[in-house]
PDB file of C-alpha atoms in Angstrom:
ATOM      1  CA  UNK A   1      -0.121   6.024 -12.906  1.00 66.00           C
ATOM      2  CA  UNK A   2      -1.900   2.931 -11.608  1.00 76.00           C
ATOM      3  CA  UNK A   3      -3.708   3.325  -8.328  1.00 81.00           C
ATOM      4  CA  UNK A   4      -3.992   0.195  -6.172  1.00 85.00           C
ATOM      5  CA  UNK A   5      -6.556  -0.360  -3.506  1.00 86.00           C
ATOM      6  CA  UNK A   6      -4.885  -3.644  -2.414  1.00 93.00           C
ATOM      7  CA  UNK A   7      -3.316  -5.324   0.557  1.00 97.00           C
ATOM      8  CA  UNK A   8       0.160  -6.640  -0.433  1.00 98.00           C
ATOM      9  CA  UNK A   9       1.957  -9.283   1.738  1.00 98.00           C
ATOM     10  CA  UNK A  10       5.710  -9.271   1.787  1.00 98.00           C
ATOM     11  CA  UNK A  11       7.204 -12.562   3.064  1.00 98.00           C
ATOM     12  CA  UNK A  12      10.823 -12.352   4.227  1.00 98.00           C
ATOM     13  CA  UNK A  13      13.176 -13.087   7.150  1.00 98.00           C
ATOM     14  CA  UNK A  14      16.675 -12.113   8.236  1.00 98.00           C
ATOM     15  CA  UNK A  15      19.183 -12.048   5.442  1.00 98.00           C
ATOM     16  CA  UNK A  16      16.907 -10.559   2.742  1.00 98.00           C
ATOM     17  CA  UNK A  17      18.323  -8.510  -0.034  1.00 98.00           C
ATOM     18  CA  UNK A  18      17.596  -4.993   1.262  1.00 98.00           C
ATOM     19  CA  UNK A  19      16.607  -3.370  -1.965  1.00 98.00           C
ATOM     20  CA  UNK A  20      14.456  -6.266  -2.969  1.00 98.00           C
ATOM     21  CA  UNK A  21      12.227  -5.579  -0.020  1.00 98.00           C
ATOM     22  CA  UNK A  22      12.394  -1.801   0.183  1.00 98.00           C
ATOM     23  CA  UNK A  23      12.021  -0.992  -3.445  1.00 98.00           C
ATOM     24  CA  UNK A  24       8.913  -2.994  -4.271  1.00 98.00           C
ATOM     25  CA  UNK A  25       7.474  -1.940  -0.844  1.00 98.00           C
ATOM     26  CA  UNK A  26       7.928   1.698  -1.786  1.00 98.00           C
ATOM     27  CA  UNK A  27       6.482   1.098  -5.237  1.00 98.00           C
ATOM     28  CA  UNK A  28       3.335  -0.618  -4.195  1.00 97.00           C
ATOM     29  CA  UNK A  29       2.593   1.822  -1.330  1.00 97.00           C
ATOM     30  CA  UNK A  30       3.320   4.802  -3.663  1.00 97.00           C
ATOM     31  CA  UNK A  31       0.611   3.319  -5.918  1.00 96.00           C
ATOM     32  CA  UNK A  32      -1.836   3.206  -2.993  1.00 96.00           C
ATOM     33  CA  UNK A  33      -1.516  -0.315  -1.733  1.00 97.00           C
ATOM     34  CA  UNK A  34      -0.985  -1.152   1.974  1.00 97.00           C
ATOM     35  CA  UNK A  35       1.955  -3.330   2.633  1.00 98.00           C
ATOM     36  CA  UNK A  36       2.348  -5.985   5.374  1.00 98.00           C
ATOM     37  CA  UNK A  37       5.592  -7.646   6.363  1.00 98.00           C
ATOM     38  CA  UNK A  38       5.168 -11.329   7.272  1.00 98.00           C
ATOM     39  CA  UNK A  39       8.058 -13.277   8.832  1.00 98.00           C
ATOM     40  CA  UNK A  40       8.422 -16.686  10.616  1.00 98.00           C
ATOM     41  CA  UNK A  41       9.218 -14.999  13.930  1.00 94.00           C
ATOM     42  CA  UNK A  42      10.353 -11.946  15.663  1.00 88.00           C
ATOM     43  CA  UNK A  43       9.475  -8.285  15.955  1.00 96.00           C
ATOM     44  CA  UNK A  44      11.891  -7.252  13.250  1.00 97.00           C
ATOM     45  CA  UNK A  45      14.074  -8.632  10.521  1.00 98.00           C
ATOM     46  CA  UNK A  46      17.486  -7.479   9.259  1.00 98.00           C
ATOM     47  CA  UNK A  47      18.634  -7.427   5.642  1.00 98.00           C
ATOM     48  CA  UNK A  48      21.996  -8.617   4.575  1.00 97.00           C
ATOM     49  CA  UNK A  49      23.119  -4.957   4.200  1.00 97.00           C
ATOM     50  CA  UNK A  50      21.631  -3.776   7.530  1.00 97.00           C
ATOM     51  CA  UNK A  51      18.073  -2.536   6.715  1.00 97.00           C
ATOM     52  CA  UNK A  52      15.786  -3.293   9.678  1.00 98.00           C
ATOM     53  CA  UNK A  53      12.096  -3.743   9.045  1.00 97.00           C
ATOM     54  CA  UNK A  54       9.347  -4.260  11.674  1.00 98.00           C
ATOM     55  CA  UNK A  55       7.456  -7.536  11.275  1.00 98.00           C
ATOM     56  CA  UNK A  56       3.696  -7.035  11.162  1.00 98.00           C
ATOM     57  CA  UNK A  57       2.505 -10.709  11.222  1.00 98.00           C
ATOM     58  CA  UNK A  58       3.996 -14.214  11.832  1.00 97.00           C
ATOM     59  CA  UNK A  59       3.745 -16.644   8.911  1.00 97.00           C
ATOM     60  CA  UNK A  60       1.813 -19.066  11.115  1.00 97.00           C
ATOM     61  CA  UNK A  61      -0.894 -16.407  11.722  1.00 97.00           C
ATOM     62  CA  UNK A  62      -1.100 -15.144   8.100  1.00 97.00           C
ATOM     63  CA  UNK A  63      -3.673 -16.135   5.540  1.00 97.00           C
ATOM     64  CA  UNK A  64      -3.682 -15.365   1.845  1.00 97.00           C
ATOM     65  CA  UNK A  65      -7.443 -14.527   2.136  1.00 97.00           C
ATOM     66  CA  UNK A  66      -6.432 -11.323   3.809  1.00 97.00           C
ATOM     67  CA  UNK A  67      -4.262 -10.078   0.891  1.00 97.00           C
ATOM     68  CA  UNK A  68      -4.623  -9.385  -2.864  1.00 97.00           C
ATOM     69  CA  UNK A  69      -0.964 -10.219  -3.711  1.00 98.00           C
ATOM     70  CA  UNK A  70       2.387 -11.570  -2.409  1.00 98.00           C
ATOM     71  CA  UNK A  71       5.976 -10.317  -2.881  1.00 98.00           C
ATOM     72  CA  UNK A  72       8.944 -12.630  -2.119  1.00 98.00           C
ATOM     73  CA  UNK A  73      12.198 -10.606  -1.911  1.00 98.00           C
ATOM     74  CA  UNK A  74      15.501 -12.539  -2.445  1.00 97.00           C
ATOM     75  CA  UNK A  75      18.684 -12.987  -0.527  1.00 97.00           C
ATOM     76  CA  UNK A  76      20.319 -16.335  -0.162  1.00 97.00           C
ATOM     77  CA  UNK A  77      19.861 -16.636   3.715  1.00 97.00           C
ATOM     78  CA  UNK A  78      16.329 -15.262   3.579  1.00 97.00           C
ATOM     79  CA  UNK A  79      15.179 -17.617   0.872  1.00 97.00           C
ATOM     80  CA  UNK A  80      16.941 -20.597   2.362  1.00 97.00           C
ATOM     81  CA  UNK A  81      15.379 -20.069   5.806  1.00 97.00           C
ATOM     82  CA  UNK A  82      11.803 -19.498   4.333  1.00 97.00           C
ATOM     83  CA  UNK A  83      11.906 -22.665   2.295  1.00 97.00           C
ATOM     84  CA  UNK A  84      12.465 -24.507   5.567  1.00 97.00           C
ATOM     85  CA  UNK A  85       9.455 -22.935   7.258  1.00 98.00           C
ATOM     86  CA  UNK A  86       6.305 -24.820   6.689  1.00 98.00           C
ATOM     87  CA  UNK A  87       3.832 -21.899   7.479  1.00 98.00           C
ATOM     88  CA  UNK A  88       5.700 -19.737   4.954  1.00 98.00           C
ATOM     89  CA  UNK A  89       5.575 -22.441   2.328  1.00 98.00           C
ATOM     90  CA  UNK A  90       1.869 -23.020   2.980  1.00 98.00           C
ATOM     91  CA  UNK A  91       1.221 -19.218   2.729  1.00 98.00           C
ATOM     92  CA  UNK A  92       3.015 -18.949  -0.589  1.00 98.00           C
ATOM     93  CA  UNK A  93       1.073 -21.969  -2.003  1.00 98.00           C
ATOM     94  CA  UNK A  94      -2.211 -20.410  -0.837  1.00 98.00           C
ATOM     95  CA  UNK A  95      -1.692 -17.302  -3.013  1.00 97.00           C
ATOM     96  CA  UNK A  96      -1.362 -19.601  -6.031  1.00 97.00           C
ATOM     97  CA  UNK A  97      -4.416 -21.675  -5.014  1.00 97.00           C
ATOM     98  CA  UNK A  98      -6.372 -18.453  -4.843  1.00 96.00           C
ATOM     99  CA  UNK A  99      -5.135 -17.280  -8.234  1.00 96.00           C
ATOM    100  CA  UNK A 100      -3.545 -14.053  -6.732  1.00 97.00           C
ATOM    101  CA  UNK A 101      -0.534 -12.212  -8.204  1.00 97.00           C
ATOM    102  CA  UNK A 102       2.881 -13.137  -6.826  1.00 98.00           C
ATOM    103  CA  UNK A 103       6.122 -11.274  -7.428  1.00 98.00           C
ATOM    104  CA  UNK A 104       9.458 -13.099  -6.771  1.00 98.00           C
ATOM    105  CA  UNK A 105      13.051 -11.910  -7.256  1.00 98.00           C
ATOM    106  CA  UNK A 106      16.461 -13.378  -7.156  1.00 97.00           C
ATOM    107  CA  UNK A 107      16.740 -16.392  -4.722  1.00 98.00           C
ATOM    108  CA  UNK A 108      13.065 -15.906  -3.647  1.00 97.00           C
ATOM    109  CA  UNK A 109      12.026 -18.623  -6.143  1.00 97.00           C
ATOM    110  CA  UNK A 110      13.368 -21.259  -3.714  1.00 98.00           C
ATOM    111  CA  UNK A 111      10.223 -20.928  -1.652  1.00 98.00           C
ATOM    112  CA  UNK A 112       8.090 -21.450  -4.801  1.00 98.00           C
ATOM    113  CA  UNK A 113       9.994 -24.732  -5.517  1.00 98.00           C
ATOM    114  CA  UNK A 114       9.203 -25.891  -1.992  1.00 97.00           C
ATOM    115  CA  UNK A 115       5.567 -24.885  -2.419  1.00 98.00           C
ATOM    116  CA  UNK A 116       5.324 -27.000  -5.646  1.00 97.00           C
ATOM    117  CA  UNK A 117       3.951 -24.186  -7.774  1.00 98.00           C
ATOM    118  CA  UNK A 118       6.568 -23.740 -10.571  1.00 98.00           C
ATOM    119  CA  UNK A 119       5.926 -26.973 -12.635  1.00 97.00           C
ATOM    120  CA  UNK A 120       4.939 -25.818 -16.165  1.00 97.00           C
ATOM    121  CA  UNK A 121       5.627 -22.125 -15.379  1.00 97.00           C
ATOM    122  CA  UNK A 122       8.096 -19.813 -17.143  1.00 98.00           C
ATOM    123  CA  UNK A 123      10.237 -17.664 -14.877  1.00 97.00           C
ATOM    124  CA  UNK A 124      13.508 -16.078 -14.209  1.00 98.00           C
ATOM    125  CA  UNK A 125      15.627 -15.824 -11.017  1.00 98.00           C
ATOM    126  CA  UNK A 126      19.217 -15.398  -9.923  1.00 97.00           C
ATOM    127  CA  UNK A 127      21.171 -17.540 -12.453  1.00 97.00           C
ATOM    128  CA  UNK A 128      22.297 -20.052  -9.667  1.00 97.00           C
ATOM    129  CA  UNK A 129      18.705 -21.208  -9.253  1.00 97.00           C
ATOM    130  CA  UNK A 130      18.248 -22.180 -12.993  1.00 97.00           C
ATOM    131  CA  UNK A 131      18.919 -25.837 -12.483  1.00 98.00           C
ATOM    132  CA  UNK A 132      16.761 -26.025  -9.314  1.00 98.00           C
ATOM    133  CA  UNK A 133      13.869 -24.412 -11.212  1.00 98.00           C
ATOM    134  CA  UNK A 134      14.285 -26.671 -14.285  1.00 98.00           C
ATOM    135  CA  UNK A 135      14.404 -29.744 -12.025  1.00 98.00           C
ATOM    136  CA  UNK A 136      11.105 -28.560 -10.467  1.00 98.00           C
ATOM    137  CA  UNK A 137       9.515 -28.480 -13.856  1.00 98.00           C
ATOM    138  CA  UNK A 138       9.853 -24.775 -14.653  1.00 98.00           C
ATOM    139  CA  UNK A 139      11.148 -23.149 -17.917  1.00 98.00           C
ATOM    140  CA  UNK A 140      13.977 -20.884 -16.913  1.00 98.00           C
ATOM    141  CA  UNK A 141      14.825 -17.794 -19.012  1.00 98.00           C
ATOM    142  CA  UNK A 142      17.465 -15.112 -18.589  1.00 98.00           C
ATOM    143  CA  UNK A 143      15.359 -12.008 -18.880  1.00 98.00           C
ATOM    144  CA  UNK A 144      14.894  -8.785 -16.812  1.00 98.00           C
ATOM    145  CA  UNK A 145      11.337  -9.473 -15.912  1.00 98.00           C
ATOM    146  CA  UNK A 146       9.002 -12.418 -16.834  1.00 98.00           C
ATOM    147  CA  UNK A 147       5.255 -12.487 -16.296  1.00 97.00           C
ATOM    148  CA  UNK A 148       3.407 -15.844 -16.420  1.00 97.00           C
ATOM    149  CA  UNK A 149      -0.289 -15.776 -15.527  1.00 94.00           C
ATOM    150  CA  UNK A 150       0.168 -13.420 -12.566  1.00 95.00           C
ATOM    151  CA  UNK A 151       3.576 -14.647 -11.523  1.00 98.00           C
ATOM    152  CA  UNK A 152       6.202 -11.901 -11.988  1.00 98.00           C
ATOM    153  CA  UNK A 153       9.854 -12.866 -11.634  1.00 98.00           C
ATOM    154  CA  UNK A 154      13.118 -10.955 -11.933  1.00 98.00           C
ATOM    155  CA  UNK A 155      16.811 -11.738 -11.442  1.00 98.00           C
ATOM    156  CA  UNK A 156      18.586  -9.131  -9.391  1.00 97.00           C
ATOM    157  CA  UNK A 157      18.399  -5.685  -7.824  1.00 97.00           C
ATOM    158  CA  UNK A 158      19.305  -4.263 -11.262  1.00 97.00           C
ATOM    159  CA  UNK A 159      15.864  -5.512 -12.495  1.00 98.00           C
ATOM    160  CA  UNK A 160      13.843  -3.724  -9.845  1.00 98.00           C
ATOM    161  CA  UNK A 161      12.461  -0.876 -11.903  1.00 98.00           C
ATOM    162  CA  UNK A 162      10.974  -3.404 -14.398  1.00 98.00           C
ATOM    163  CA  UNK A 163       9.928  -5.822 -11.567  1.00 98.00           C
ATOM    164  CA  UNK A 164       8.123  -3.194  -9.634  1.00 98.00           C
ATOM    165  CA  UNK A 165       6.267  -1.905 -12.662  1.00 97.00           C
ATOM    166  CA  UNK A 166       5.057  -5.369 -13.620  1.00 97.00           C
ATOM    167  CA  UNK A 167       4.126  -6.293 -10.010  1.00 97.00           C
ATOM    168  CA  UNK A 168       1.921  -3.204  -9.865  1.00 96.00           C
ATOM    169  CA  UNK A 169       0.396  -4.043 -13.158  1.00 95.00           C
ATOM    170  CA  UNK A 170      -0.447  -7.618 -12.245  1.00 95.00           C
ATOM    171  CA  UNK A 171      -1.889  -6.501  -8.844  1.00 95.00           C
ATOM    172  CA  UNK A 172      -4.066  -4.024 -10.655  1.00 93.00           C
ATOM    173  CA  UNK A 173      -5.338  -6.736 -13.003  1.00 92.00           C
ATOM    174  CA  UNK A 174      -6.354  -8.909 -10.005  1.00 89.00           C
ATOM    175  CA  UNK A 175      -6.734 -12.620  -9.914  1.00 84.00           C
ATOM    176  CA  UNK A 176      -5.440 -14.825 -12.765  1.00 85.00           C
ATOM    177  CA  UNK A 177      -7.131 -18.119 -13.602  1.00 83.00           C
ATOM    178  CA  UNK A 178      -3.729 -19.506 -14.705  1.00 79.00           C
ATOM    179  CA  UNK A 179      -2.251 -18.815 -11.461  1.00 81.00           C
ATOM    180  CA  UNK A 180      -2.693 -22.173  -9.660  1.00 82.00           C
ATOM    181  CA  UNK A 181      -1.133 -24.395  -7.042  1.00 77.00           C
TER     182      UNK A 181
END
């Protein structure tokens, strides 16, 4: 089993897909990483199925320099609100500029489109984002998990076991030169 000595940022807000936050969180912390929940505002956020998670840091106060990786859970409402929050967009872009691993699942890819970091990349997502991603210059594929230079993407909660394993693998590998903003 891989042991991580990393700080992993999770960026989410109300309406996240519960398992897409809790499952990767449990996976990275079980592997030894510390996890921090970052959100635009509030003391806590609530998932679409009722999971409540305490917020550790506001997006406007977070910097990618303080973390080794980023995870973006899905959920339509979550992703739509995050892509409208400039500090969240800037934070996501900074992880790419610093060549750090990023895991994204389901609708979470919307924030990467807003951050301008998917052009020329290959990734997957919930199928309804296929056209959005292609229009942003990405190659979209329908696969359980896709890894492209430190960017790990998956489609739905059904893909979480494969997603979690690849996120841990990419975090363990560290920075990726091809991971750029």
